[in-house]
């Protein structure tokens, strides 16, 4: 069963958002995916994208054969299919685009679905707004339990002194309490 898509003659790329497109590129590969966005340079973002590419051996066989056009069409051409997912396709490499299938939902259905999702997120946001007060008190309690004792830096190599013996530790504390040259104690 084939579905037909009615397309106006003055179709622009912005009208094809959420359509499944087939994009032919300069290197001969074909990308099929759902158009999610584009810019003035025709860079495209495609969702659930896969790449169709003719095998090198098949391409060499097609070039080397001197058969008639009918025989070449009946010959089996092996294509590689590679799943890519979400991609950004550079507009410089795009040769042509064609529609594979229309979006799964029309604009009204998408709008209604988006409104339902917005309502759910608003409810979720209200629950979250009450939680920060509770979580902040929990965070304060947890910071009280944390050991905030800081060890002074060793002036020789600007690193934390090792706990090798008590005499070194006392001397590093004494050095840390000394003011740098040019500073006066107030």
Coordinates of C-alpha atoms in Angstrom, one line a residue:
X1 CA 0.0 0.0 0.0
X2 CA 1.6 3.3 -1.1
X3 CA 0.7 6.6 0.5
X4 CA 0.7 9.8 -1.5
X5 CA 1.8 13.1 -0.2
X6 CA 0.3 16.3 -1.6
X7 CA 3.0 18.8 -2.1
X8 CA 2.6 22.4 -3.3
X9 CA 4.7 23.8 -6.1
X10 CA 6.2 26.6 -4.0
X11 CA 7.5 24.2 -1.3
X12 CA 10.3 25.5 0.9
X13 CA 12.6 23.6 3.2
X14 CA 10.9 25.1 6.3
X15 CA 7.7 23.3 5.2
X16 CA 9.5 20.0 5.2
X17 CA 10.4 20.0 8.9
X18 CA 9.5 16.6 10.5
X19 CA 9.2 15.0 7.0
X20 CA 11.4 12.0 6.2
X21 CA 13.8 13.2 3.5
X22 CA 16.2 11.5 1.1
X23 CA 19.3 13.7 0.7
X24 CA 21.8 13.0 -2.2
X25 CA 25.3 14.3 -1.5
X26 CA 28.3 15.1 -3.7
X27 CA 30.2 12.0 -2.7
X28 CA 27.4 9.8 -4.0
X29 CA 25.9 8.7 -0.7
X30 CA 22.3 9.0 0.1
X31 CA 21.1 10.0 3.6
X32 CA 17.5 9.2 4.7
X33 CA 16.2 10.8 7.9
X34 CA 13.7 13.1 9.5
X35 CA 14.5 16.8 9.0
X36 CA 14.6 18.6 12.3
X37 CA 16.3 21.9 11.3
X38 CA 18.4 23.8 8.8
X39 CA 20.1 27.2 8.3
X40 CA 20.8 29.7 5.5
X41 CA 23.7 27.6 4.3
X42 CA 21.4 24.5 3.9
X43 CA 23.2 22.7 6.7
X44 CA 20.6 20.1 7.9
X45 CA 20.0 18.1 11.0
X46 CA 18.5 14.7 10.4
X47 CA 17.1 12.4 13.1
X48 CA 17.0 8.6 12.9
X49 CA 19.2 8.8 9.9
X50 CA 20.8 6.1 7.9
X51 CA 23.3 6.2 5.0
X52 CA 22.9 4.3 1.7
X53 CA 26.1 3.9 -0.3
X54 CA 27.0 1.8 -3.3
X55 CA 29.7 -0.7 -2.6
X56 CA 33.2 -0.1 -4.3
X57 CA 33.1 -3.4 -6.1
X58 CA 29.6 -2.8 -7.4
X59 CA 30.7 0.7 -8.5
X60 CA 33.7 -0.7 -10.4
X61 CA 31.5 -3.4 -12.0
X62 CA 29.1 -0.7 -13.2
X63 CA 31.9 1.4 -14.6
X64 CA 33.6 -1.5 -16.4
X65 CA 30.6 -3.0 -18.0
X66 CA 29.8 -2.0 -21.6
X67 CA 26.4 -3.5 -21.6
X68 CA 23.3 -1.7 -22.8
X69 CA 21.2 0.5 -20.4
X70 CA 18.6 -2.2 -20.0
X71 CA 21.1 -4.8 -18.9
X72 CA 22.7 -2.4 -16.5
X73 CA 19.4 -1.7 -14.8
X74 CA 18.6 -5.4 -14.3
X75 CA 22.1 -6.1 -12.8
X76 CA 22.1 -6.3 -9.0
X77 CA 23.8 -3.4 -7.3
X78 CA 24.8 -4.0 -3.7
X79 CA 24.2 -1.0 -1.4
X80 CA 25.5 -0.7 2.1
X81 CA 23.1 0.6 4.7
X82 CA 24.6 2.2 7.8
X83 CA 22.6 3.5 10.8
X84 CA 23.9 6.9 11.9
X85 CA 21.2 8.3 14.3
X86 CA 21.3 12.1 14.7
X87 CA 23.6 13.9 12.2
X88 CA 24.4 17.4 11.0
X89 CA 24.8 17.4 7.2
X90 CA 26.9 20.2 5.7
X91 CA 25.0 22.2 3.1
X92 CA 28.0 22.5 0.9
X93 CA 27.7 18.7 0.1
X94 CA 24.0 18.6 -0.5
X95 CA 23.0 18.0 -4.2
X96 CA 19.2 17.3 -3.9
X97 CA 16.5 16.5 -1.4
X98 CA 13.3 14.5 -2.0
X99 CA 10.5 13.5 0.3
X100 CA 10.4 9.9 1.5
X101 CA 7.3 10.1 3.7
X102 CA 5.2 12.8 5.5
X103 CA 5.4 13.3 9.2
X104 CA 3.7 10.8 11.5
X105 CA 1.4 13.5 12.9
X106 CA 0.0 16.6 11.3
X107 CA 0.5 20.1 12.7
X108 CA -2.6 20.1 14.9
X109 CA -1.8 16.7 16.4
X110 CA 1.8 17.8 17.1
X111 CA 0.5 21.0 18.7
X112 CA -1.9 19.1 21.0
X113 CA 0.8 16.6 21.9
X114 CA 3.2 19.5 22.7
X115 CA 0.6 21.2 24.9
X116 CA 0.0 17.9 26.9
X117 CA 3.8 17.6 27.4
X118 CA 4.0 21.3 28.5
X119 CA 1.3 20.7 31.1
X120 CA 3.1 17.6 32.5
X121 CA 6.3 19.6 32.8
X122 CA 4.6 22.5 34.5
X123 CA 3.2 20.1 37.1
X124 CA 6.7 18.6 37.5
X125 CA 8.2 22.0 37.8
X126 CA 5.8 22.9 40.7
X127 CA 6.9 19.8 42.6
X128 CA 10.5 20.7 42.1
X129 CA 10.0 24.3 43.3
X130 CA 8.9 23.0 46.7
X131 CA 11.9 20.6 46.9
X132 CA 14.8 23.1 46.8
X133 CA 13.9 24.4 50.3
X134 CA 14.1 20.9 51.7
X135 CA 17.1 20.0 49.7
X136 CA 19.0 23.1 50.7
X137 CA 18.5 22.3 54.4
X138 CA 19.8 18.8 53.7
X139 CA 22.8 20.2 51.9
X140 CA 23.5 22.5 54.9
X141 CA 23.3 19.5 57.2
X142 CA 25.6 17.5 55.0
X143 CA 28.2 20.4 54.9
X144 CA 28.3 20.5 58.7
X145 CA 29.5 16.8 58.8
X146 CA 32.2 17.4 56.2
X147 CA 35.7 17.9 57.5
X148 CA 36.6 21.5 56.5
X149 CA 40.0 21.5 58.2
X150 CA 42.4 22.7 55.6
X151 CA 46.1 22.0 55.7
X152 CA 48.4 24.9 54.9
X153 CA 50.5 24.9 51.7
X154 CA 54.2 24.2 51.8
X155 CA 56.0 27.4 50.7
X156 CA 58.8 25.5 49.0
X157 CA 56.8 23.7 46.3
X158 CA 53.2 25.0 46.8
X159 CA 51.8 21.6 47.5
X160 CA 50.1 20.0 50.4
X161 CA 52.7 18.9 52.9
X162 CA 53.1 15.2 53.6
X163 CA 52.3 13.8 57.0
X164 CA 55.7 12.3 57.5
X165 CA 56.5 13.7 60.9
X166 CA 55.2 16.2 63.3
X167 CA 58.1 18.6 63.2
X168 CA 57.7 19.2 59.5
X169 CA 54.0 19.9 60.0
X170 CA 54.7 22.5 62.7
X171 CA 57.3 24.3 60.6
X172 CA 55.0 24.4 57.6
X173 CA 52.2 25.9 59.8
X174 CA 54.6 28.5 61.1
X175 CA 55.7 29.4 57.5
X176 CA 52.1 29.6 56.4
X177 CA 51.4 32.2 59.2
X178 CA 54.2 34.5 58.0
X179 CA 53.2 37.4 55.8
X180 CA 54.8 37.8 52.4
X181 CA 57.4 40.6 52.1
X182 CA 55.9 44.1 51.9
X183 CA 52.8 43.3 53.9
X184 CA 52.4 44.6 57.5
X185 CA 50.5 42.9 60.2
X186 CA 47.5 45.0 61.4

